[in-house]
Coordinates of C-alpha atoms in Angstrom, one line a residue:
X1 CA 17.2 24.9 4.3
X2 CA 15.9 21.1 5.0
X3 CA 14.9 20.7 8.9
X4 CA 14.8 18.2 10.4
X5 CA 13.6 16.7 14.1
X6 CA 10.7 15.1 15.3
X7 CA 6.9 15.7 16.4
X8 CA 5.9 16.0 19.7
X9 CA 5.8 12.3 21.0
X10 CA 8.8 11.8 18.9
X11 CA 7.1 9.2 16.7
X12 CA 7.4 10.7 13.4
X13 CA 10.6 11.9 11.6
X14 CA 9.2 15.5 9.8
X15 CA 11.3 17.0 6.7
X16 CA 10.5 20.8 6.4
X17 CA 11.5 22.7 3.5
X18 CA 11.2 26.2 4.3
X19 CA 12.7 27.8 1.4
X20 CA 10.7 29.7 -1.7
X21 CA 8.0 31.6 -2.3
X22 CA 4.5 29.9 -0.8
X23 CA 3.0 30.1 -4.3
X24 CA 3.1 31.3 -7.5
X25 CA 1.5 34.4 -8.7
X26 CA -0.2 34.6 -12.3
X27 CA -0.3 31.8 -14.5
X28 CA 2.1 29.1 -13.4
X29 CA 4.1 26.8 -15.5
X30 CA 1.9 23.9 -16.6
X31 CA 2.3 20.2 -15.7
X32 CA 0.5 16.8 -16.6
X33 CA 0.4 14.3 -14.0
X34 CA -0.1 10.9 -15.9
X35 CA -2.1 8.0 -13.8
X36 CA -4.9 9.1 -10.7
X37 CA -4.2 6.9 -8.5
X38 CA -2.8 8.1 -5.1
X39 CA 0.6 9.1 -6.2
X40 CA -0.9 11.0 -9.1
X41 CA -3.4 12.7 -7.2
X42 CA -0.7 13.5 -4.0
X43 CA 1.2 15.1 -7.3
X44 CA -1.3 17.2 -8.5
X45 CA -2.9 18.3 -4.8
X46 CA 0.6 19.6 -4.1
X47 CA 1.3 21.6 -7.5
X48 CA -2.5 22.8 -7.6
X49 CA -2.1 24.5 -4.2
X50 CA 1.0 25.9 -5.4
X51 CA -0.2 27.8 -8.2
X52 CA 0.9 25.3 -11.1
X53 CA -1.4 24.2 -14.3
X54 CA -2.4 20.8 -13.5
X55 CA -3.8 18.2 -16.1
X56 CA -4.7 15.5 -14.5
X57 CA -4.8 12.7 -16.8
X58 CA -6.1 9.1 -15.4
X59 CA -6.8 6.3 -18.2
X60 CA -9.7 5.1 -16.4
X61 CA -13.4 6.5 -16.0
X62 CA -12.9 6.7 -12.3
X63 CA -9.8 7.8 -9.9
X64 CA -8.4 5.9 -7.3
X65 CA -5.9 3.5 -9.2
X66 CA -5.8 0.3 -7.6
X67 CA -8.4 1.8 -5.2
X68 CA -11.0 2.6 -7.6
X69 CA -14.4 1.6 -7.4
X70 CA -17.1 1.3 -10.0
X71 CA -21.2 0.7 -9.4
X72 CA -22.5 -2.9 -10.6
X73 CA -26.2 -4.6 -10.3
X74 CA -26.6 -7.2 -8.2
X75 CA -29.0 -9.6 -8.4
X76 CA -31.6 -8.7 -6.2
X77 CA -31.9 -5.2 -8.0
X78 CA -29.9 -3.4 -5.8
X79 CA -27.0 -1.1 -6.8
X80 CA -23.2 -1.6 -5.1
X81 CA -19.4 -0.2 -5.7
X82 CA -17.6 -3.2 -6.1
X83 CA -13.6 -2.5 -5.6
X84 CA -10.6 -4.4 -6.1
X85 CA -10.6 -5.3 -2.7
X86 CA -9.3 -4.3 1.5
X87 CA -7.0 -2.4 1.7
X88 CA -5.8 -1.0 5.6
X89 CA -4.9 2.6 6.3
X90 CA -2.7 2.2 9.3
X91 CA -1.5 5.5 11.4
X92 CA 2.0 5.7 10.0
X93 CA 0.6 6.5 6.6
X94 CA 1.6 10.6 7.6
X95 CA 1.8 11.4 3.9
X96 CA -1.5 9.7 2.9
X97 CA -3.6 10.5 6.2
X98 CA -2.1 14.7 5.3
X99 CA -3.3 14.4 1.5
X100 CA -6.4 12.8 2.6
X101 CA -7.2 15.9 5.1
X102 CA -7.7 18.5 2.4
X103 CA -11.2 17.3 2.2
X104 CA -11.6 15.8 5.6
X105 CA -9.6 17.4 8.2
X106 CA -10.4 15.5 11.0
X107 CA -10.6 12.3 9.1
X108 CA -14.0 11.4 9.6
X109 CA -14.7 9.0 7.0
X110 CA -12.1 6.8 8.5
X111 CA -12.8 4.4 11.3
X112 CA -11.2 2.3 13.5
X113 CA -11.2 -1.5 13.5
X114 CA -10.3 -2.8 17.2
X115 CA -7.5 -5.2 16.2
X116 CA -5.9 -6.8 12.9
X117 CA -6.3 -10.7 14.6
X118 CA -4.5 -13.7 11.9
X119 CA -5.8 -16.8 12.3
X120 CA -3.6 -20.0 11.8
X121 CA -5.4 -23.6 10.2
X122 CA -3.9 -25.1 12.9
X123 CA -5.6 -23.3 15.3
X124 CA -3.8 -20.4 16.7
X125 CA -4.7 -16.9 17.0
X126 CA -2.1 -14.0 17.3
X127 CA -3.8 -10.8 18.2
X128 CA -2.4 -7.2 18.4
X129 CA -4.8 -5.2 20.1
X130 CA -3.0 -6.2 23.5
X131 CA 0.1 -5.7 22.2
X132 CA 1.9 -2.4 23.4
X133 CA 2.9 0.2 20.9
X134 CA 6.3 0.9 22.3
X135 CA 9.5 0.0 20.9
X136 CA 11.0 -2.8 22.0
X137 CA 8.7 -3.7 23.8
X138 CA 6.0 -4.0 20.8
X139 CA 8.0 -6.8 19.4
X140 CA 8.7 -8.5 22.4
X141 CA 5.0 -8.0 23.5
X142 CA 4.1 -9.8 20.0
X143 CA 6.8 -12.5 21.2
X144 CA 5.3 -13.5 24.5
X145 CA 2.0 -12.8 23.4
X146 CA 1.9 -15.2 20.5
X147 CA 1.2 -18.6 20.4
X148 CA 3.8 -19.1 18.0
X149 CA 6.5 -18.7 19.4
X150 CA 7.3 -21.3 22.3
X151 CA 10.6 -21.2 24.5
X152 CA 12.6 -23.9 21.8
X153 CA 11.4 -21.9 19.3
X154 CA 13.2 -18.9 20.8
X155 CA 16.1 -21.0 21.9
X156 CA 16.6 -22.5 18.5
X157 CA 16.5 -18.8 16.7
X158 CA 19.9 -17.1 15.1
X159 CA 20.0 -14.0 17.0
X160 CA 23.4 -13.1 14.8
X161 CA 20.7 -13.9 11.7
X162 CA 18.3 -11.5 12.9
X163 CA 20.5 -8.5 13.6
X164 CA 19.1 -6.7 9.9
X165 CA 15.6 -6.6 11.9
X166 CA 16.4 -4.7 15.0
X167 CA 18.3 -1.9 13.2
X168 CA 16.9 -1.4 10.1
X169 CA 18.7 1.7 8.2
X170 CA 16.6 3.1 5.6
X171 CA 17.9 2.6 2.4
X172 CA 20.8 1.0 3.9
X173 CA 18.8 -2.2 4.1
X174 CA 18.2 -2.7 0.7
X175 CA 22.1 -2.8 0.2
X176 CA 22.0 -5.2 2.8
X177 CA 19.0 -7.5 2.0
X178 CA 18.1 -7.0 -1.4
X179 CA 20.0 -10.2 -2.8
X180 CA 17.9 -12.9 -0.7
X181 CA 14.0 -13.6 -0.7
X182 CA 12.4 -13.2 2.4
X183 CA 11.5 -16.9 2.9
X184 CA 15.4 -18.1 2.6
X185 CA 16.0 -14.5 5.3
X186 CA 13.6 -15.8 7.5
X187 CA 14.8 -19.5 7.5
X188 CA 18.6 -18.3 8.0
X189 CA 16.9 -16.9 11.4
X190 CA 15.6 -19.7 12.4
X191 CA 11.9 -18.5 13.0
X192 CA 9.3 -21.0 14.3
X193 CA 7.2 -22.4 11.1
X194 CA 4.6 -21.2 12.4
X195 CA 5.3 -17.8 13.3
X196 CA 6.7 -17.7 10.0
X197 CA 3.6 -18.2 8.3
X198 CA 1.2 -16.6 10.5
X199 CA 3.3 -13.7 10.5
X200 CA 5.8 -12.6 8.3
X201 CA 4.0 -14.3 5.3
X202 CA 1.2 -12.1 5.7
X203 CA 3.1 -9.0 5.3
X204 CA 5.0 -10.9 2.7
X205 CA 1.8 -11.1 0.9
X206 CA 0.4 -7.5 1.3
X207 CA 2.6 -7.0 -1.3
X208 CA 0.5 -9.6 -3.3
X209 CA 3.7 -11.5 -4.0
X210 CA 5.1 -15.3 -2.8
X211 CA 7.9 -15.1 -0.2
X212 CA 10.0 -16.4 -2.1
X213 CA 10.3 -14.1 -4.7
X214 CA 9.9 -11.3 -2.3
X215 CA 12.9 -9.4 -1.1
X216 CA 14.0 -9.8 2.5
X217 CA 14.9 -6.3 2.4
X218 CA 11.0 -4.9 1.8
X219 CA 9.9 -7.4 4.5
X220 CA 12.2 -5.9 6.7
X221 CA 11.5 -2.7 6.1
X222 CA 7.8 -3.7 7.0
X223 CA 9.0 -4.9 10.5
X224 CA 10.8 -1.6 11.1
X225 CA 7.4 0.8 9.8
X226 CA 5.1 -1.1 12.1
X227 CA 7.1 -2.5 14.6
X228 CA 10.6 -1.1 15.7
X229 CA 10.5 2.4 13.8
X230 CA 6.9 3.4 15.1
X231 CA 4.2 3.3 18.0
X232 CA 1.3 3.1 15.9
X233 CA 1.8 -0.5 15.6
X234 CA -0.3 -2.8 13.3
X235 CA -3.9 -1.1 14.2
X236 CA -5.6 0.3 11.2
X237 CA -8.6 2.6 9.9
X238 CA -11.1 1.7 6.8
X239 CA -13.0 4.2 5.1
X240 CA -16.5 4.5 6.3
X241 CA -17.9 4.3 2.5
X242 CA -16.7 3.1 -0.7
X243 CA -13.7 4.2 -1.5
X244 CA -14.8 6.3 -4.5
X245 CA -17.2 8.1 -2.0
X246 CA -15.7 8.2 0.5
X247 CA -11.9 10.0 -1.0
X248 CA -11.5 10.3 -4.4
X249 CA -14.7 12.1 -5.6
X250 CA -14.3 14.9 -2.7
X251 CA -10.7 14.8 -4.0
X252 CA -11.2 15.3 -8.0
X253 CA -13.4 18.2 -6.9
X254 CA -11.1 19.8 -4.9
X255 CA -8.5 19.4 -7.4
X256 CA -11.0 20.9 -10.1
X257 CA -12.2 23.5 -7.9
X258 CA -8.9 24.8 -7.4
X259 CA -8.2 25.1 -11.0
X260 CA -6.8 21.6 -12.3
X261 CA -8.3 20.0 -15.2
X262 CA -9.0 16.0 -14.3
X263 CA -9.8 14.2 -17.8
X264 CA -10.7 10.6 -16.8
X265 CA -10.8 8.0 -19.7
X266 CA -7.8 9.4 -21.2
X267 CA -4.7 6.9 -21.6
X268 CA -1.6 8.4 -22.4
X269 CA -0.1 6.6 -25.7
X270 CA 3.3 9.1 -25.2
X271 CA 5.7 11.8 -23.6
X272 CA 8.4 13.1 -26.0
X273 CA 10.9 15.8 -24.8
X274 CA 11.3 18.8 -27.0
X275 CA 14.2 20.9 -27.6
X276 CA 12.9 23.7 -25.4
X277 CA 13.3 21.6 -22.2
X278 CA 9.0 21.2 -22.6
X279 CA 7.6 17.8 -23.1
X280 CA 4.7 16.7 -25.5
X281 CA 2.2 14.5 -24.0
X282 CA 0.0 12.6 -26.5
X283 CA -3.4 11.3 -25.0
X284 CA -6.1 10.4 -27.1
X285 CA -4.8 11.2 -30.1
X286 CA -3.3 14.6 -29.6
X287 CA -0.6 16.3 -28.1
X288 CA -0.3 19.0 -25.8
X289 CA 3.1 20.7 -24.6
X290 CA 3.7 21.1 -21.0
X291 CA 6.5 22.4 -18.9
X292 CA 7.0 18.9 -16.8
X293 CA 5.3 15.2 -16.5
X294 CA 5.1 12.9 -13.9
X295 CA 4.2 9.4 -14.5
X296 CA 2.3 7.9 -11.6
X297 CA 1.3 5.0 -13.5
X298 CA 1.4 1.8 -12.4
X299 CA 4.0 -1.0 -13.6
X300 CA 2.3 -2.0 -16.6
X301 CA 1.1 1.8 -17.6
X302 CA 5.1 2.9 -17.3
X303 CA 6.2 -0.3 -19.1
X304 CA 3.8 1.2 -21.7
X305 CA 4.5 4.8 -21.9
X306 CA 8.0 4.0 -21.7
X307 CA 8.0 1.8 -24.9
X308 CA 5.9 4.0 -26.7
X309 CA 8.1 6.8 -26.0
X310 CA 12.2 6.3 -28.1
X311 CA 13.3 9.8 -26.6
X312 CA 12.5 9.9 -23.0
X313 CA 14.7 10.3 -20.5
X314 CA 17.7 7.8 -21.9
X315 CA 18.1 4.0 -23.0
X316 CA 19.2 2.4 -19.2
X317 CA 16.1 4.1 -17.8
X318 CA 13.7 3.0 -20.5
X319 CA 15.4 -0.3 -20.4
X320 CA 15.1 -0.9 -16.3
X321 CA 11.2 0.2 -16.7
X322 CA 11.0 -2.5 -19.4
X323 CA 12.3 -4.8 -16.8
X324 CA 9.7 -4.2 -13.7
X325 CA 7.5 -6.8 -13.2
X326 CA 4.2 -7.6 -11.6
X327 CA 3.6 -9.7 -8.8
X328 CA 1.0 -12.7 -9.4
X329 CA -2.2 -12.4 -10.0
X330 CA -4.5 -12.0 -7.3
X331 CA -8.0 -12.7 -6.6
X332 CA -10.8 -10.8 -4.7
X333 CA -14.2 -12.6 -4.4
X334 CA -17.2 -10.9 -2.7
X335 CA -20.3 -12.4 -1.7
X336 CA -23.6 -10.7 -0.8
X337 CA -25.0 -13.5 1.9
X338 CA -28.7 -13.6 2.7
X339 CA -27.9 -14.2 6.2
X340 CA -25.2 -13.1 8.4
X341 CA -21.9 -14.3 9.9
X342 CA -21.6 -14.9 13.9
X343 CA -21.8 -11.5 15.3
X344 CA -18.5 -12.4 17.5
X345 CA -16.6 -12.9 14.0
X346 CA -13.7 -10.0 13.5
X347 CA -14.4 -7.4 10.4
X348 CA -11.0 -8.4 9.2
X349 CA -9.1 -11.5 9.6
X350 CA -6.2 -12.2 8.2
X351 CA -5.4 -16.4 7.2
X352 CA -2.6 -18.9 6.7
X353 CA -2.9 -22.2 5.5
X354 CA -6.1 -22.6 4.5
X355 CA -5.4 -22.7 0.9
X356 CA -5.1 -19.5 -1.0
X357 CA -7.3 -17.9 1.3
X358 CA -4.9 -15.0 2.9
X359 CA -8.1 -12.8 4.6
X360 CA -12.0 -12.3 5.2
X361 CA -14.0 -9.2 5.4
X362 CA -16.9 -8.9 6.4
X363 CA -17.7 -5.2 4.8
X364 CA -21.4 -4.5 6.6
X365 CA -19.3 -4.2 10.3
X366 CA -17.7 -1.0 8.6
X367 CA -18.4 0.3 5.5
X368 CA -22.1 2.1 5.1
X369 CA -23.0 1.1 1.7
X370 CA -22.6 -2.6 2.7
X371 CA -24.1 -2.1 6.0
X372 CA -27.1 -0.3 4.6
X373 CA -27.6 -3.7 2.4
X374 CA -27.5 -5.8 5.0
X375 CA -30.0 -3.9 6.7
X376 CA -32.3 -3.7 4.3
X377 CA -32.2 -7.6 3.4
X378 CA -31.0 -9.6 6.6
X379 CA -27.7 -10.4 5.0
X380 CA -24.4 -9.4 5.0
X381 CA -21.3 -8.6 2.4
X382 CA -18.3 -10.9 2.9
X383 CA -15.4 -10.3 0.9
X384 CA -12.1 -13.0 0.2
X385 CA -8.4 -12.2 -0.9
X386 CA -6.3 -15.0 -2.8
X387 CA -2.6 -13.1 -3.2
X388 CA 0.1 -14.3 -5.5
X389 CA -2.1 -17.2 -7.3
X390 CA -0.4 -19.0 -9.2
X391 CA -0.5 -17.5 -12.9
X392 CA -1.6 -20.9 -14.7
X393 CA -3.6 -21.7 -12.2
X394 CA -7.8 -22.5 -13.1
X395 CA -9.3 -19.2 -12.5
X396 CA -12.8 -21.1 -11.7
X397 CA -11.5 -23.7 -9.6
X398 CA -9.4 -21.4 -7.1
X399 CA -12.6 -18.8 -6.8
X400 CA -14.5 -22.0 -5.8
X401 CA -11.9 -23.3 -3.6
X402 CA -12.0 -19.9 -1.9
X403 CA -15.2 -20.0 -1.3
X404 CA -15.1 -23.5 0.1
X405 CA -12.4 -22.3 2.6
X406 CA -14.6 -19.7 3.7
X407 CA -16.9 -22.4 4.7
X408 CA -13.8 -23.9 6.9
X409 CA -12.9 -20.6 8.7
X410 CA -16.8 -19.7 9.1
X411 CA -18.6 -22.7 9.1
X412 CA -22.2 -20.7 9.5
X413 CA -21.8 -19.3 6.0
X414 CA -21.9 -22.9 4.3
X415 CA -26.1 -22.6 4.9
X416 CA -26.1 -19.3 3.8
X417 CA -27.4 -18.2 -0.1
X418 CA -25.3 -16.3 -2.4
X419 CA -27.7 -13.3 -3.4
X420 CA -24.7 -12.2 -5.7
X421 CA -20.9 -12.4 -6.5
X422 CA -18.4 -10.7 -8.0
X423 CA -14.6 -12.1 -8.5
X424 CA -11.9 -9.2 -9.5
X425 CA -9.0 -10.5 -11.2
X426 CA -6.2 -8.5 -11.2
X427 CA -2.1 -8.7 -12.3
X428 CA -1.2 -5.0 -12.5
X429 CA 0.9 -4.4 -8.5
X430 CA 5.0 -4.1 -8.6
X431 CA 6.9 -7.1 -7.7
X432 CA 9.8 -6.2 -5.4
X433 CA 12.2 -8.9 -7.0
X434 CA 15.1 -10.3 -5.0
X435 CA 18.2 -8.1 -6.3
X436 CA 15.8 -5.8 -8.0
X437 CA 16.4 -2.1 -6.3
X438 CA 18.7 -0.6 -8.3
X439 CA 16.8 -1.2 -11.6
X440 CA 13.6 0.7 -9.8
X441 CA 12.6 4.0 -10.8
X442 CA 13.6 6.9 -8.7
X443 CA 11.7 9.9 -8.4
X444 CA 14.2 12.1 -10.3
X445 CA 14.9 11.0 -14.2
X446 CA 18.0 12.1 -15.8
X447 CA 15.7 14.8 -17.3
X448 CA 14.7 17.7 -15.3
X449 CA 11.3 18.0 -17.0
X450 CA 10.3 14.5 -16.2
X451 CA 9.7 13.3 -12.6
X452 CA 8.3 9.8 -11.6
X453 CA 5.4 8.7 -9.0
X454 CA 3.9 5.4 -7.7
X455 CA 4.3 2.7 -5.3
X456 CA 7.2 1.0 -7.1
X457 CA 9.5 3.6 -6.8
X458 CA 12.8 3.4 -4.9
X459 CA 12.0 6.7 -2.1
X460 CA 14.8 6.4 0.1
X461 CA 12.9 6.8 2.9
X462 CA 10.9 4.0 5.3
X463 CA 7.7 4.5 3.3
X464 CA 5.7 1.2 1.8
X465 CA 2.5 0.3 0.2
X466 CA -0.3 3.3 0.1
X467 CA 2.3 5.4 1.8
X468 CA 5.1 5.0 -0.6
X469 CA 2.3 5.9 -3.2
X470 CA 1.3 8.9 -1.6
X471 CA 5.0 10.0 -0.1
X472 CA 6.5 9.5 -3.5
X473 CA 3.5 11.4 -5.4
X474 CA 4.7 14.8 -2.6
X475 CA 8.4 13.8 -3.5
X476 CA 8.0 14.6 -7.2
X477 CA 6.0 17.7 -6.8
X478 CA 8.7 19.0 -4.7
X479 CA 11.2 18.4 -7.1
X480 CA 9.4 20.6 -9.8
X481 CA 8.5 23.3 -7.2
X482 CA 12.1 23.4 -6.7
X483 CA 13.0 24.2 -10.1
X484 CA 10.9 27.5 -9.9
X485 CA 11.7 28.2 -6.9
X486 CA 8.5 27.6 -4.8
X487 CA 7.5 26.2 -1.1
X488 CA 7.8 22.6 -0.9
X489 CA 5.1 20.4 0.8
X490 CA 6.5 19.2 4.3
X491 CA 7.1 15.1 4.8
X492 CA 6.6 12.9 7.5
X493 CA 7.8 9.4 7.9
X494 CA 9.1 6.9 10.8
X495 CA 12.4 7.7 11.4
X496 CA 15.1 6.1 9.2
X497 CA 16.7 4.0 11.7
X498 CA 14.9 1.7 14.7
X499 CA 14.3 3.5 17.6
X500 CA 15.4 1.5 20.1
X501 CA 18.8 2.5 21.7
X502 CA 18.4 -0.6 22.9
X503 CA 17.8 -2.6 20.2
X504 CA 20.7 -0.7 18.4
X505 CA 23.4 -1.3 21.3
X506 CA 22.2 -5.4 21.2
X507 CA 22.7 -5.1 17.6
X508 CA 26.2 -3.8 18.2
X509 CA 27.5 -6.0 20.7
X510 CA 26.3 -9.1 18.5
X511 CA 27.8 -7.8 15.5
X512 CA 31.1 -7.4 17.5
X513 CA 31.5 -11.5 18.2

């Protein structure tokens, strides 16, 4: 039996399976969880606990996925772990935050940054850490908080336009909003220029993809996670360390210590189902049977698998992984300065419209390993993000026109020496296409044995980014431990329709003229 209510301050939605055995006894069936990223590793906690045979197999020398980390030299002699850049861990990531406490329960080696501030060219600030948590009256704090948004600005909106935001239904909304961008979504509304860019573009772009070739339905299933569907708001945590460090080293061990075999540098070339119902999995050059996969690649690593593979799962399924694509390319640049940025200047900042510039870190405020450099030499780490850069764009020319902009936004850093840089291309995220839900993967394939994973699958639930990783990598270990009869692991996510009774009753009453 599936149960379903809320936690205590009613924030949360929580799905509770409470049927089968807590774990299997003896030696459990065996499973290889392909890609060890946070999907594959949320996969592979869950079945380890439960008494399952766990491969882990990640084609990379580290785990982490897009949130690996690897050591380089810099120039002054010193050792760092560069990354593929920020990434935000904001308090309606249940799922992530719950795998993420099997080595740190009290999630320690996060910490709090006091606000997530976005910075317009023009000038103007929008702020959240004055912004209350509540909905409605988050987003209408935002409103009359933000500079943005004047009274002809509100005036001149489309309330009728507006009326998928204020009730989001999850997945209803994709049925809704899937066949427009989010640029031409937000232009029907009517949305101040301003606020449009300062705002909504920058979620638009945490998905490291142009508004315009975003879907309106994944924007607006943003608003509803950290506006009208939760009271966490848009205040985050960052790791304390690198992320290596900091999660997925105490993670592989606890996976190995538990029985689980990780094997790092191992791509897998293949998965071919056998008549038995069992599956062979070739990976470097041999292949080993297994009762179940699940692939918790990313888009390029299914694309691969998938076309290397005639017999799995059936030809439409093969034939809509061929079709996923990736979002632009994107840049990270980081600089170790040998001097530091103002003391009053924000460890994160999100930008608009200073070129491709979208945000600046400034690691040494949070992260120890930075910190501890910037003791030691007087300087400090800043880090830049250039999302959805144009693909023939001069690779050369935008790293040095991000650095330039850097120089606009902080002008104290144009007198500062570069003691070292780094600049981490990368093309590998999921594009969430205009008109492109149905073709995404689901968790469940047509064949029992095989189960996908990863932040481009289709969930059903109001889950995005890390969390969608994480909340889709517990989905497909709980479809296995149904099949053999076993204890799912419990879910949490915002619930699946905005809060506001409110909200919901305006949306009615509009909808009715």
């Amino acid at each position: 039996m599936v149960s379903e209510g809320y936690g205590r301050d009613r924030k949360a939605r929580l799905l509770t399976d409470r049927t089968g055995v807590p774990r299997l006894e003896g030696a459990g069936p065996a499973v290889a969880v392909v890609g060890g990223g946070i999907a594959g590793l949320a996969a592979a906690t869950v079945l380890t606990e439960r008494g399952v045979r766990v491969t882990l197999l990640e084609r990379e020398s580290d785990l982490g996925g897009r949130l690996a980390g690897w050591q380089v030299q810099l120039a002054d002699g010193s050792s760092a772990t560069m990354t593929r850049g920020f990434h935000a861990f904001f308090r309606q990531y249940y799922n992530l935050r719950a795998l993420l406490r099997r080595t740190d329960p009290g999630l320690h080696g996060l910490t709090a940054l006091p606000d997530y501030p976005l910075r317009n060219s023009a000038g103007m600030l929008d702020s959240f850490a004055r912004v209350p948590r509540t909905p409605p009256l988050n987003a209408l704090g935002f409103v009359a908080l933000s500079p943005t948004f004047g009274r002809r600005d509100l005036l001149a909106m489309n309330p009728r336009s507006a009326l998928p935001l204020l009730d989001v239904r999850v997945p209803g909304i994709h049925q809704r909003l899937d066949g427009i961008s989010a640029h031409d979504f937000l232009s029907r509304i009517g949305f101040p220029a301003a606020a449009r860019h300062l705002a909504f573009e920058v979620f638009s772009r945490s998905f490291f993809a142009d508004p315009r070739e975003l879907s309106a339905a994944e924007l607006a299933l943003m608003f509803h996670v950290y506006f009208l569907g939760s009271s966490e708001g848009l205040l985050f945590d960052v790791p304390r360390e690198p992320f290596p460090q900091a999660l997925w080293e105490p993670l592989g061990d606890y996976l190995q210590e538990r029985g689980a075999t990780v094997r790092t540098a191992s791509p897998v070339e293949s998965v071919a189902p056998n008549p038995d119902g069992t599956v062979g999995v070739e990976a470097a050059g041999r292949t080993r049977t297994y009762d179940a996969v699940v692939l918790a690649t990313d888009v390029p690593g299914l694309r691969q698998v998938a076309a290397a593979s005639p017999d799995l799962v059936d030809r439409t399924w093969r034939e809509n992984v061929a079709g996923l694509r990736t979002a632009p390319p994107f840049l990270v640049s980081r600089l170790w300065l040998d001097r530091p940025v103002h003391p009053d200047r924000p460890a994160f900042l999100g930008t608009s419209g200073y070129d491709a510039l979208d945000n600046i870190s400034v690691l040494n405020r949070w992260e120890g390993e930075a910190h501890r450099w910037s003791l030691r030499t007087g300087g400090c780490v800043v880090e830049l993000h250039a999302y959805a850069v144009p693909p023939g764009a001069d690779r050369k020319e935008v790293q040095e026109r991000l650095v330039s902009q850097l120089h606009r936004v902080y002008p104290e850093t144009r007198d500062a020496g570069v003691v070292d840089c780094r600049h981490e291309w990368r093309e590998d995220c999921p594009l969430f296409e205009v008109g492109g839900y149905d073709r995404r993967p689901r968790v469940r394939t047509a064949d029992p044995a095989v189960v996908v994973a990863g932040d481009m699958v289709a969930t059903g639930l109001p889950v995005a980014l890390m969390e969608r990783a994480a909340t889709s990598g517990f989905l497909a270990a709980n479809v296995l431990l149904r099949r053999w009869g076993v204890r799912a692991e419990p879910l949490r996510t915002v619930p699946e329709r905005g809060r506001s009774a409110v909200l919901r009753a305006l949306t009615a009453l509009l909808a009715e003229k």
